[in-house]
XYZ file of C-alpha atoms in Angstrom:
607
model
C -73.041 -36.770 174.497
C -71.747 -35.962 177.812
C -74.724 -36.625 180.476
C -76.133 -34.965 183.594
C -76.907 -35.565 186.918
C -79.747 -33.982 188.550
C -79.888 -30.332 188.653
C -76.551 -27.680 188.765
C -76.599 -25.273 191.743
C -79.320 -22.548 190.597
C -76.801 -19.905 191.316
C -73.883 -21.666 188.821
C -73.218 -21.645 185.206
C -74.806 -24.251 183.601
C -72.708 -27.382 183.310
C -72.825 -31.015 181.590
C -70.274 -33.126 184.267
C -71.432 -34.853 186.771
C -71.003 -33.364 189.877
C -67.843 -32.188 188.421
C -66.061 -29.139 187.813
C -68.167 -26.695 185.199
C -66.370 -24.971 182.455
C -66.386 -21.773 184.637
C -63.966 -23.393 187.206
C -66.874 -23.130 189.912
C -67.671 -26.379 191.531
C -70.662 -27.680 191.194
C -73.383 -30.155 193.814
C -75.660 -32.349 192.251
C -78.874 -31.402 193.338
C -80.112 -27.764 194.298
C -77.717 -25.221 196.528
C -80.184 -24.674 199.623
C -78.911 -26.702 202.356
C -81.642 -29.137 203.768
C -82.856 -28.574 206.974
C -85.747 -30.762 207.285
C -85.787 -33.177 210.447
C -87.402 -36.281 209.713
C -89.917 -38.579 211.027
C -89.004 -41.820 212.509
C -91.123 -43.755 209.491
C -88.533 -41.348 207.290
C -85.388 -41.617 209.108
C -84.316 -44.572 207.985
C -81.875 -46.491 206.092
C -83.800 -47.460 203.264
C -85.164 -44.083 203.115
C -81.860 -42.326 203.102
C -80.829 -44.470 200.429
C -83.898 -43.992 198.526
C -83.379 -40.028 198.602
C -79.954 -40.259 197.750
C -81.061 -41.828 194.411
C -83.360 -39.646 193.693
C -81.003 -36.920 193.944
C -78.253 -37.906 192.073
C -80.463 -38.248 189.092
C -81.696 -42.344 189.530
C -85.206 -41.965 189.725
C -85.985 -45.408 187.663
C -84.386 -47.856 189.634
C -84.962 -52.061 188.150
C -85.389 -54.760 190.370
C -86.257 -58.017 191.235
C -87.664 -58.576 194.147
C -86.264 -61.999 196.755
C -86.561 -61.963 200.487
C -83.291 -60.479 200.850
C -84.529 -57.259 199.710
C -88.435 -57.067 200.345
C -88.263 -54.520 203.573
C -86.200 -52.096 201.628
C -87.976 -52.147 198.193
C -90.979 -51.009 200.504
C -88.703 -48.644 201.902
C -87.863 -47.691 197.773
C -91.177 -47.372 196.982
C -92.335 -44.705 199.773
C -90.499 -41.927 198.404
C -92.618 -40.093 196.103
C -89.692 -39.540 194.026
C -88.710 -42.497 192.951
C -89.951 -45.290 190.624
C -89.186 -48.610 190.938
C -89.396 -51.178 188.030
C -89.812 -54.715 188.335
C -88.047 -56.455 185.708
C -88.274 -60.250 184.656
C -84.979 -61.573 185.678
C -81.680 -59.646 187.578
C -79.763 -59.946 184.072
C -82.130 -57.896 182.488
C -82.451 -55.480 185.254
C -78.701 -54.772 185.293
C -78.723 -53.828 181.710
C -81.512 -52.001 182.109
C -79.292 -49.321 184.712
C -76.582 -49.452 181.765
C -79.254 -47.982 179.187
C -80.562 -45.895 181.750
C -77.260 -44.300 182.890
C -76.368 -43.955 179.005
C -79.033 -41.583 179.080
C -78.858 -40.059 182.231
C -75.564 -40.622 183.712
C -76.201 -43.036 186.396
C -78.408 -46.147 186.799
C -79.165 -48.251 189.828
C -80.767 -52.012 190.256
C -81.688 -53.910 192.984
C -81.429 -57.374 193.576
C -81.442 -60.442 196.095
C -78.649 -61.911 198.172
C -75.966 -64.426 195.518
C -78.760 -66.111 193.514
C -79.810 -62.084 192.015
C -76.403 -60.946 192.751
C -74.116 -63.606 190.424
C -76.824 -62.962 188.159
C -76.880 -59.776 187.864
C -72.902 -59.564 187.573
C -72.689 -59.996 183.943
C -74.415 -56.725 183.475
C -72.267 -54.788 185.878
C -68.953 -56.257 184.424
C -70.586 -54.672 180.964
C -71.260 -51.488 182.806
C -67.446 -51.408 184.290
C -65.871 -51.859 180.831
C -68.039 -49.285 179.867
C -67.297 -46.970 181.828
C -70.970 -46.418 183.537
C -71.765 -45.485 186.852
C -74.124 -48.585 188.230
C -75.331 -48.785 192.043
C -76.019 -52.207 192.410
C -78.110 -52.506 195.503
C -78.451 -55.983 196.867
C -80.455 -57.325 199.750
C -78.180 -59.043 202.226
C -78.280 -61.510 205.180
C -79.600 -60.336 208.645
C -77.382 -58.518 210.222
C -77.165 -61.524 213.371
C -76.185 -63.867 210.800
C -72.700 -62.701 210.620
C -69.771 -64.293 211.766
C -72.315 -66.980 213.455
C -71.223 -70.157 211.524
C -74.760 -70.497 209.612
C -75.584 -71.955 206.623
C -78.126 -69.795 204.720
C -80.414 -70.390 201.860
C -79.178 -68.803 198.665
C -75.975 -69.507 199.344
C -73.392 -72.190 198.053
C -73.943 -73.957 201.307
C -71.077 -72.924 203.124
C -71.251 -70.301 206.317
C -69.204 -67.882 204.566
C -71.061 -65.433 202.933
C -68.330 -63.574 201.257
C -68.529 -65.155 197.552
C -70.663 -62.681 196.290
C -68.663 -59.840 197.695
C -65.206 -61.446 196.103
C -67.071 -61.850 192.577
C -68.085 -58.028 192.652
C -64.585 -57.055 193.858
C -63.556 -56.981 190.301
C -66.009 -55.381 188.354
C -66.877 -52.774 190.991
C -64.915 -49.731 191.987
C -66.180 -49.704 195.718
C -67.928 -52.171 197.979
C -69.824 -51.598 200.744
C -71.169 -54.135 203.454
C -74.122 -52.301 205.253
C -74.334 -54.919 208.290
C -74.936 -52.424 211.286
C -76.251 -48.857 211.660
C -73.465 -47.068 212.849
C -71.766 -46.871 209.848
C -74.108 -47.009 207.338
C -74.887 -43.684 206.047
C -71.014 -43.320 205.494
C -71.269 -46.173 203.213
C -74.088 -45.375 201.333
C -72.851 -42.090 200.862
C -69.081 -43.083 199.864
C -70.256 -45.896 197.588
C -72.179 -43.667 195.812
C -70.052 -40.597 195.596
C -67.186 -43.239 194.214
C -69.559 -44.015 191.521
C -69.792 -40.181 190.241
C -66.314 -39.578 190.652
C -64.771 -43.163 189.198
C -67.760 -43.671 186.596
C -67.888 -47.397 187.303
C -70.166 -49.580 189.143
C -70.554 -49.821 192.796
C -71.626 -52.549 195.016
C -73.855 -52.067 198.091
C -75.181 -54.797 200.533
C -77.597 -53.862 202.499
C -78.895 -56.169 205.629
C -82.370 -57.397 205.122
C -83.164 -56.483 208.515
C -81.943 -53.041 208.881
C -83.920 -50.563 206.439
C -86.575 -50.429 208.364
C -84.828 -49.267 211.487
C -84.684 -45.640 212.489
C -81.576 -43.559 213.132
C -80.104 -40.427 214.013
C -77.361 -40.643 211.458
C -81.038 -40.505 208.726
C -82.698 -37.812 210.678
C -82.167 -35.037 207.826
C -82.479 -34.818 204.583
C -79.054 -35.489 203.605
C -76.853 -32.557 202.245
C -76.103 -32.977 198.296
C -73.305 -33.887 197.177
C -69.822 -32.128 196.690
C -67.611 -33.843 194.696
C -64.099 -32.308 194.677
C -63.063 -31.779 191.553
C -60.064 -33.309 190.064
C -57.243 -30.812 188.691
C -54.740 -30.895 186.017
C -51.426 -30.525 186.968
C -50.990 -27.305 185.388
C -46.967 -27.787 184.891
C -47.731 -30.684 183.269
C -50.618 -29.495 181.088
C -48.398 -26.821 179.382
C -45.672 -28.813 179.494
C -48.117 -31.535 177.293
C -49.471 -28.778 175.169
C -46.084 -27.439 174.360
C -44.755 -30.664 173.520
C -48.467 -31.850 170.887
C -48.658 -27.832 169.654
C -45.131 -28.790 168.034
C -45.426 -32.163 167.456
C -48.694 -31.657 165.224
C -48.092 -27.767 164.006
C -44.902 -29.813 161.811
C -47.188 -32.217 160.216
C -48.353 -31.834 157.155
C -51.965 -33.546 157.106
C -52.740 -34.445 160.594
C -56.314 -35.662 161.834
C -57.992 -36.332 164.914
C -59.852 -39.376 165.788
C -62.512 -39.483 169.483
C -62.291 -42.880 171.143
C -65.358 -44.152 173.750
C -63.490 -42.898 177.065
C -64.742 -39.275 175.406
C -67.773 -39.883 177.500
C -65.794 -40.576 180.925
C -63.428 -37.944 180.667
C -66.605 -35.623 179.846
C -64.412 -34.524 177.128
C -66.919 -34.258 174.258
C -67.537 -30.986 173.875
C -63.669 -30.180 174.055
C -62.469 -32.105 171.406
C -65.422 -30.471 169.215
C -64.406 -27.102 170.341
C -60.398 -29.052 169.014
C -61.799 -29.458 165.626
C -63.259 -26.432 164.739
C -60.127 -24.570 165.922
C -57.391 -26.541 163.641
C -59.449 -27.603 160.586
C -58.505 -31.135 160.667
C -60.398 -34.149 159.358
C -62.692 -35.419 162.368
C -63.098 -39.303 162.829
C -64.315 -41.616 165.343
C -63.742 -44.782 166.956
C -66.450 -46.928 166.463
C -67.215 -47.452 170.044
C -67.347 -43.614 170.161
C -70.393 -43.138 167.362
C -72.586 -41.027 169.229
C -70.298 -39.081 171.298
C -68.910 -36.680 168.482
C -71.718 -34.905 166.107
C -71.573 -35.807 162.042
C -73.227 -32.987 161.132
C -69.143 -31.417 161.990
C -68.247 -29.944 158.631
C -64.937 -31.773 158.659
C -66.630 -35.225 159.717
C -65.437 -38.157 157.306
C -66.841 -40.956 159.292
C -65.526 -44.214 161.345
C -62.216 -45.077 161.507
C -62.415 -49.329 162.156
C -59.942 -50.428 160.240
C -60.555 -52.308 157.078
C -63.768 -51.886 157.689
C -63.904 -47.945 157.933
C -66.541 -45.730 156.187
C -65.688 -45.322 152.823
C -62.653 -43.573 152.219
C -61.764 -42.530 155.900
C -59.033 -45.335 156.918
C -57.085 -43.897 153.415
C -57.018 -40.793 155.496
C -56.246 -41.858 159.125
C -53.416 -44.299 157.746
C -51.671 -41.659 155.397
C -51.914 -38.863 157.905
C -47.812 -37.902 158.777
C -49.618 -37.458 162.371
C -52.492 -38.330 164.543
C -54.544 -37.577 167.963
C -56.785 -39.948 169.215
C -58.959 -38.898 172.503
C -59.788 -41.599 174.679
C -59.430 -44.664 172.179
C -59.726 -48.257 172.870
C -57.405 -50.652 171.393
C -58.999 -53.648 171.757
C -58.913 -57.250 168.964
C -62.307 -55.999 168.321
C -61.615 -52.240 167.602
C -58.397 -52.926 165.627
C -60.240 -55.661 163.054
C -57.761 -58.817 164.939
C -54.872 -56.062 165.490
C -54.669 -55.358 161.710
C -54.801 -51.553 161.786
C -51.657 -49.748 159.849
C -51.105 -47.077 162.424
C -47.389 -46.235 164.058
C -47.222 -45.290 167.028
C -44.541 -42.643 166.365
C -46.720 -40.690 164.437
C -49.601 -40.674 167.212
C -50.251 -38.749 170.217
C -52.398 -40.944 172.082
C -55.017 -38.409 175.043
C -55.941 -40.681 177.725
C -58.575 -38.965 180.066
C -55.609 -38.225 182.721
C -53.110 -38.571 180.361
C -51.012 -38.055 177.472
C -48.509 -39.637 175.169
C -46.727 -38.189 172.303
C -45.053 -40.799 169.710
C -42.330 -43.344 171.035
C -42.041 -40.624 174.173
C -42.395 -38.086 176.174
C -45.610 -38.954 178.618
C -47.435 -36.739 180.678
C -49.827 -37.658 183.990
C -52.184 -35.833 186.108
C -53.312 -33.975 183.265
C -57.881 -34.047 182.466
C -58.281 -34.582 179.025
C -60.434 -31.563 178.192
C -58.314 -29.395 179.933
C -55.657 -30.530 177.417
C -57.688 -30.347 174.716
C -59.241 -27.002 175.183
C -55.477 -25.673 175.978
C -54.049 -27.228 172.735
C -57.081 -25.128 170.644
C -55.224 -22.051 171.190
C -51.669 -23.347 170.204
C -52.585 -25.650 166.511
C -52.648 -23.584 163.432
C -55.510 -24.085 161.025
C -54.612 -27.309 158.787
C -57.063 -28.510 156.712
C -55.043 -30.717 154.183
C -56.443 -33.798 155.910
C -59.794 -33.050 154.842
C -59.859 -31.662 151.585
C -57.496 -34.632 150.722
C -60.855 -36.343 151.412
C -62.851 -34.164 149.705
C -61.269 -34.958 146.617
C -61.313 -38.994 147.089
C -64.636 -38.625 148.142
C -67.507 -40.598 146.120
C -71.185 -40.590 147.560
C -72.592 -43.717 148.467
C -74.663 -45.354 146.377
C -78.260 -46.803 147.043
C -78.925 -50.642 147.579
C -80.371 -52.377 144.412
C -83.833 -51.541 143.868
C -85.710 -54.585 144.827
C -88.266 -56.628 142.219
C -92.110 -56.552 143.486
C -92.331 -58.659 146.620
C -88.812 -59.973 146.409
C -87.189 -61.216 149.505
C -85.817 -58.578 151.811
C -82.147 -57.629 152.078
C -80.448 -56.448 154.793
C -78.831 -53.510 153.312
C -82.789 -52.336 152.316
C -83.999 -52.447 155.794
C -81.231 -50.156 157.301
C -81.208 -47.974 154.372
C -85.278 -47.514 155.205
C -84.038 -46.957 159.269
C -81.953 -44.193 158.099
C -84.674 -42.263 156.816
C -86.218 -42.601 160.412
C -83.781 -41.118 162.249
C -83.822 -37.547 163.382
C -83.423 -35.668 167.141
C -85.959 -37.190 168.436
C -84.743 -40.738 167.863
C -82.342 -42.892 169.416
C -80.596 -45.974 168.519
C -79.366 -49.342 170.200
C -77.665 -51.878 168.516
C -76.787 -55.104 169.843
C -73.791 -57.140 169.840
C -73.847 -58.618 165.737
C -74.321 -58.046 162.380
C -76.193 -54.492 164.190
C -72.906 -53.335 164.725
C -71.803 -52.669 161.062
C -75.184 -51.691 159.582
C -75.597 -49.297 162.320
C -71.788 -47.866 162.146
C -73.071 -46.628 158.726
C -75.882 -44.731 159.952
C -75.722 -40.763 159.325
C -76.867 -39.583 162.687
C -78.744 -36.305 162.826
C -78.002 -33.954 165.158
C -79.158 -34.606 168.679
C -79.739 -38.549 167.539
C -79.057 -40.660 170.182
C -76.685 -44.000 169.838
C -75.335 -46.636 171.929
C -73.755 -49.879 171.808
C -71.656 -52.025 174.081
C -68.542 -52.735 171.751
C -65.735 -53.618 174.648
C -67.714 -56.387 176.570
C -70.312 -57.367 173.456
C -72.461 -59.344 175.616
C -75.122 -60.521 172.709
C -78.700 -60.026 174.767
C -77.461 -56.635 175.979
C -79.685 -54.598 173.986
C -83.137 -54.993 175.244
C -82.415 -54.955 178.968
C -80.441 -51.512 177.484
C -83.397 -50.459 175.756
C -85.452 -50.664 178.418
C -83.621 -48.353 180.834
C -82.685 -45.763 177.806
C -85.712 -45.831 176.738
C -87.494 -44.973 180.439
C -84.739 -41.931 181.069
C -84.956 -40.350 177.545
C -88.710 -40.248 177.610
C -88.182 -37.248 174.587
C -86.532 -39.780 172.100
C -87.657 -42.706 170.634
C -85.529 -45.851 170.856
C -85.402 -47.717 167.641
C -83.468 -50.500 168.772
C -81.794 -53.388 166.051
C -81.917 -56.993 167.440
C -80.796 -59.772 165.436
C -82.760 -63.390 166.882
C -80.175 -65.131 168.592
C -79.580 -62.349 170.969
C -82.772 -61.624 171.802
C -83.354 -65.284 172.885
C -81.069 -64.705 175.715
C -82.956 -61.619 177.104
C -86.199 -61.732 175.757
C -88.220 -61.353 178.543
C -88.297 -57.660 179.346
C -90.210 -56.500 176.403
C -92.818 -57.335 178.927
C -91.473 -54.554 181.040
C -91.381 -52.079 178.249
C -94.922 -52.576 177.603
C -95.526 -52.488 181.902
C -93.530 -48.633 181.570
C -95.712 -47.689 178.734
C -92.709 -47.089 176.116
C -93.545 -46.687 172.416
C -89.688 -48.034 171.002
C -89.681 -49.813 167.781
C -87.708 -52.875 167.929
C -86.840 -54.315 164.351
C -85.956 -57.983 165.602
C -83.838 -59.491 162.516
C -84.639 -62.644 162.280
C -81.519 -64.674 159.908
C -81.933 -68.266 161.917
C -78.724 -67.614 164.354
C -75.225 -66.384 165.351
C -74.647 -64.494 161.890
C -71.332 -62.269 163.823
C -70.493 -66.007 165.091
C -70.505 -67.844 161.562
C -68.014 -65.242 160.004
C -65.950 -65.815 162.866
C -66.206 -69.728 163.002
C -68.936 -71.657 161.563
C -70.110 -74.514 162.888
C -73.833 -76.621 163.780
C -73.770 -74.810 166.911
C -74.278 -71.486 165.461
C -77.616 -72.008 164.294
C -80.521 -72.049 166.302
C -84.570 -72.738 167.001
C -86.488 -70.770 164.978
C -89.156 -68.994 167.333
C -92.307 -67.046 166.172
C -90.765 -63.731 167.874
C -94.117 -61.975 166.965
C -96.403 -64.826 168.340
C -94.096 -64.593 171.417
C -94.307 -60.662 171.692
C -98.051 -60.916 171.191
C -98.694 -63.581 174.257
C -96.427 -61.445 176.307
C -98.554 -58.260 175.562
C -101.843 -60.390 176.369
C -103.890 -57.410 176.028
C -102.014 -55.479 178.843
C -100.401 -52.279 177.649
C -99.937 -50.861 173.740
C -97.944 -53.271 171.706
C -98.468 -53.553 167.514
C -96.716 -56.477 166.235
C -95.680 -57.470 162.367
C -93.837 -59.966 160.035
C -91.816 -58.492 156.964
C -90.614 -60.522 154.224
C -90.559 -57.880 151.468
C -89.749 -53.843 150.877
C -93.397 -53.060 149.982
C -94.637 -54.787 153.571
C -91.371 -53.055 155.053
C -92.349 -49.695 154.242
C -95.942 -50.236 155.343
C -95.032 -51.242 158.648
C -92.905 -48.341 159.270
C -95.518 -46.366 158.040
C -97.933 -47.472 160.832
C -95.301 -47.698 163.629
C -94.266 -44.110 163.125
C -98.007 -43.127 162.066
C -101.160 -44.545 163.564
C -99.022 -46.821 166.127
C -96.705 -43.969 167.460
C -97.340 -44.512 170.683
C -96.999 -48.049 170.803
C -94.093 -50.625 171.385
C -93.689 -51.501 167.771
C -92.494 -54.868 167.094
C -91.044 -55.570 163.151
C -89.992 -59.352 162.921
C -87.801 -58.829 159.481
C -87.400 -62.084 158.031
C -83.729 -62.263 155.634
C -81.724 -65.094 154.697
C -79.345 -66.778 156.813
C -76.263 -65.528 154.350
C -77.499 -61.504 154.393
C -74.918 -60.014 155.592
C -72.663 -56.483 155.466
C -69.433 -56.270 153.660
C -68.160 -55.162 156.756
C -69.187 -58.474 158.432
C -67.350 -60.293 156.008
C -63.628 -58.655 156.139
C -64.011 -58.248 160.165
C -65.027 -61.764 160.899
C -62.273 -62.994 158.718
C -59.450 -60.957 160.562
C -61.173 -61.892 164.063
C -61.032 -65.504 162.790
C -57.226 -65.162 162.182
C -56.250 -63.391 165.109
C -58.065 -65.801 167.128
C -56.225 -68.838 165.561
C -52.763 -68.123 166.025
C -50.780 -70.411 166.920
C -48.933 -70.674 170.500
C -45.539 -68.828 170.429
C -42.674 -70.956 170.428
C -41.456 -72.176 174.345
C-alpha cells in the first residue's frame, strides 16, 4: 500500500515514493518536470497563495478546517485557488483526523486551524498522525505579526504575553516547526516545513500570522518550482555487508518465515518485501498494525501474527520457526498481547527502515530497508518448509452458528456478512475496540483498502479518519466499523461526510459502552448513555445531502439492510445501528484483554 504524491516527472519511470527515489535510481519531483515560469499578479503573489499552491502540488487538495479569526484572511486566500478544496469540519479534533485518513490514502493530509484554542485541540490528532508515521501539515492561524515580543495579552491564549505554549506542545509530536511572523523569510519556511514532512513522514507545524497572507511579495511572484527531494542512499558497504551477514544467517535455517510490521509503509518498502517472498518461498505473515500493507491473496500468506491471538494456526508457525525476519515491526504492550509473545531474539533478524539487526549482534546503519530487502532476494535459497508445515496444520474456518428466525444478532454474524462485502473497490476503517479483532480476521481482496490506528488507539479516531479516506479514495468505498462509545467522542463529522457527498457505510455497533475497556478492567465507568445513533444521524442529515439510516436487531433485517445500502442506496452515506448484547464479544477480545489486564497490573519492582 505504498502511496503517491501528485504526479512523477512525465519523462521518469513510474514510481510509488513520495518524492523519493524510483526503483530506476532516477530521482523523482513531485509534480510535473516543466519548470514554472509564470509571474504572478499581486492578488496571486502572496503568502497564502504560495502556500495554497504548494498544497495542491504535493498532492493535498482536500484540506479540513475550522475556521477562528486567527485564520480567516488565509482560508480566503485557500479558497481562491481553483485547485484546492477546503472542508469545513465540526470541531479541530475531527479535522486533524480527517488529514490522517486522507494522507492514508494519498500520502499527505493538511488541516487548518485557529491560534491555541484549535491548535491544543487539534494536537491529539497530530500526535496520532506522528506515531503513525503520516505526513500532516498542520496549518494554524497565528497572532499579528506586531504582537510579538510586545508584552500583550491576547485572547485565546492562557492569559499570559507569551505566546509560545502552543509552539512547545507541537514541539513533540511534530518533526519541524515553523513560525511565519514576517515576510522575509517565509517562503523558506513554508517550503522547508513541508519538504520535512515528505522526507521525515511525520507531521509538521506551521504558524502563519493572521495579518500577513494577504500581503504581496517578491519572494511569491512565481509559481514555485516543485519539489526535489534528495534522495536518501544506502550505504552500500554496509548493505552487502547486511546482506552477507542475513543470506547466511537465514540460508542455515531450516523453516524460516517472514513477518511485515506497520513502518512497511514509511520505509515505502511494500512492494520489496513482496518481491522477498516470492523469491525464498517462505511463509508470509503480518503484524497486525501492518494488515493492509502486504496482499493475502500471496500464495504463501498464513495470516496475522498477534500473539495469542494470531489467525488460526499462524503463531504455531512464527514461534517454531529456527529463524525469523520481521520488516518494520512494532513492539509495543499492545502488539505483543502485554509482552507475552514467545519469540527470541537470537533467532530474529529484526529490518528497521534504516536499519538492520541480526540475532544478539551484528547491527548495521545507513542502510533503506527495500534496498536490503530487494538485495537479500538474490542471495536466500527457495525454503518453503515454513509453509507447507502450515499447510498440513491447516483447518478451514468454520461458519458462525446459523442463527434461529429473528434471533438476536451476534457479533461474529455481522462481520462474517461484512466479509462478503468486501472486494477492490472497498475499503475498511476500524476503530480503536472490539473492531480491531473482528476486522484482523477479515480476508482482504486484492486492492481492498484497510486502516487502523493500533500504536496511539485514540477511540473516536475513526470517523474523523473516514472522512478524509473516504474524500481522497473517491474509487473505494469506506465501510467503516464503529462500536458506540467511540463514536460519542467524534460524532459530529458525519455531518461533513454528508456536506462532501460520500456514500461510506458506517455499521455503528451499538453494545452499551467500552467493550475493549471491560476486558481490560471493568468497572461502572465503562458503561455509558445509550443514544438513538440513528435518530441522531437522521437530525444531522435534516434533509441536506443523501443519508439512509437503519436499526438491526436480527440476521434477516441485517441482510436486508445491506442489501439496500449496497443496492438502491449506493450512493448514499449508509448508516446500520447494529444492536448486540453488552457481553458479544471475539475470542480474541477475551485472551488480549486478559494479558493487557496483567501486564498493566504489575506490581512496582523492588527499590
Amino acid at each position: 500500500m505504498d502511496t503517491k504524491i501528485g504526479a512523477v516527472d512525465a519523462c521518469k519511470a513510474p514510481c510509488n515514493d513520495v518524492g523519493g527515489l524510483p526503483h530506476n535510481g532516477v530521482v523523482s519531483t513531485v509534480q510535473g518536470s516543466s519548470i514554472p515560469s509564470t509571474t504572478l499578479g499581486s492578488a496571486e503573489a502572496t503568502l497564502g497563495r504560495h502556500l495554497a499552491r504548494r498544497l495542491v502540488q504535493i498532492g493535498a487538495t482536500d484540506v479540513f478546517s475550522v475556521p477562528g479569526d486567527f485564520n480567516l484572511t488565509l482560508l480566503d486566500h485557500l479558497i481562491a485557488d481553483p485547485g484546492l478544496n477546503l472542508i469545513g469540519c465540526c470541531n479541530e479534533l475531527n479535522a486533524g483526523y480527517a488529514a490522517d485518513g486522507f494522507a492514508r490514502s494519498r500520502g499527505v493530509g493538511a488541516c487548518v486551524v485557529t491560534f491555541t484554542v484549535g491548535g491544543l485541540s487539534v494536537l491529539n490528532a497530530i500526535a496520532g498522525a506522528y506515531s503513525e508515521n503520516l505526513p500532516v501539515i498542520c496549518i494554524v492561524g497565528g497572532p499579528n505579526s506586531n504582537d510579538y515580543g510586545t508584552n500583550r495579552i491576547l485572547h485565546h491564549t492562557i492569559g499570559l504575553p507569551d505566546f509560545s505554549q502552543e509552539l512547545r506542545c507541537f514541539q513533540t509530536v511534530t518533526c519541524f516547526q515553523a513560525v511565519v511572523n514576517n515576510l522575509e523569510d517565509a517562503h523558506e519556511q513554508i517550503d522547508t516545513a513541508v519538504s520535512t514532512a515528505l522526507k521525515e513522514s511525520k507531521p509538521v507545524y506551521i504558524s502563519v500570522s493572521c495579518n500577513l497572507p494577504a500581503i504581496p511579495h517578491p519572494t511569491f511572484s512565481r509559481e514555485p518550482v516543485p519539489f526535489c527531494l534528495s534522495p536518501k542512499i544506502s550505504n552500500q558497504m554496509g548493505l552487502e555487508a547486511a546482506v552477507e551477514a542475513a543470506a547466511g544467517f537465514l540460508n542455515k535455517a531450516v523453516k524460516p518465515v517472514m513477518v511485515g510490521g506497520p513502518k512497511l509503509r514509511v520505509a515505502k518498502a511494500c512492494d520489496a518485501f513482496v518481491e522477498l517472498a516470492d523469491a525464498c518461498g517462505y511463509a508470509l505473515a503480518v503484524m497486525p498494525s501492518a494488515k493492509g500493507l502486504v496482499p493475502e491473496h500471496h500464495p504463501h500468506f498464513i495470516g496475522t501474527y498477534w500473539g495469542a491471538v494470531s489467525t488460526a494456526f499462524c503463531a504455531e508457525i512464527v514461534e517454531s520457526a529456527d529463524a525469523y525476519l520481521f520488516a518494520g515491526p512494532i513492539f509495543n504492550d499492545y502488539s505483543s498481547v502485554g509482552y507475552s509473545l514467545l519469540l527470541k531474539k537470537e533467532k530474529a533478524i529484526i529490518v528497521q527502515p534504516e536499519r538492520v539487526v541480526i540475532g544478539n549482534g551484528p547491527a548495521f546503519g545507513c542502510i533503506l530497508m527495500k534496498d536490503f530487502l530487494r538485495a537479500l532476494a538474490t542471495r536466500l535459497k527457495c525454503n518453503p518448509t515454513a509453509y507447507e508445515n502450515y499447510h498440513r496444520i491447516y483447518v478451514p474456518e468454520g461458519h458462525p452458528l446459523k442463527s434461529e428466525p429473528k434471533e438476536a444478532l451476534r457479533v461474529n454474524v455481522l462481520f462474517h456478512h461484512i466479509q462478503n462485502m468486501l472486494s477492490k473497490d472497498t475499503a475498511v476503517i476500524a476503530e480503536t475496540g472490539d473492531s480491531w479483532f473482528n476486522c484482523q480476521k477479515l480476508k482482504l481482496p486484492e486492492g481492498c483498502g484497510y486502516e487502523f490506528q493500533m500504536q496511539y488507539g485514540s477511540i473516536g479516531w475513526s470517523v474523523g479518519a473516514t472522512l478524509g479516506y473516504a474524500q481522497a479514495a473517491k474509487n473505494k468505498r469506506v465501510i467503516a466499523c464503529i462500536g458506540d462509545g467511540s463514536f460519542q467522542v467524534t460524532a459530529q463529522d458525519v455531518s461533513t461526510m454528508l456536506r462532501c457527498g460520500q456514500n461510506t457505510i458506517i455499521f455503528l455497533i451499538n453494545n452499551g459502552g467500552y467493550t475493549i475497556e471491560v476486558e481490560i478492567h471493568d468497572g461502572p465507568y465503562n458503561v455509558i448513555k445509550n443514544w438513538n445513533y440513528t435518530g441522531l444521524v437522521d437530525a444531522i442529515h435534516n434533509g441536506e445531502g443523501k443519508c439512509w439510516t437503519t436499526k438491526v436487531r436480527c440476521e434477516e433485517e441485517l441482510v436486508e439492510a445491506i442489501e439496500v445500502a449496497t443496492g438502491a442506496k449506493k450512493d448514499c452515506l449508509c448508516f446500520i445501528e447494529v444492536i448486540v448484547h453488552k457481553d458479544d464479544t471475539s475470542k480474541e477480545l477475551l485472551e488480549w484483554g486478559s494479558r493487557v489486564s496483567a501486564a498493566n497490573s504489575r506490581p512496582p519492582n523492588p527499590q
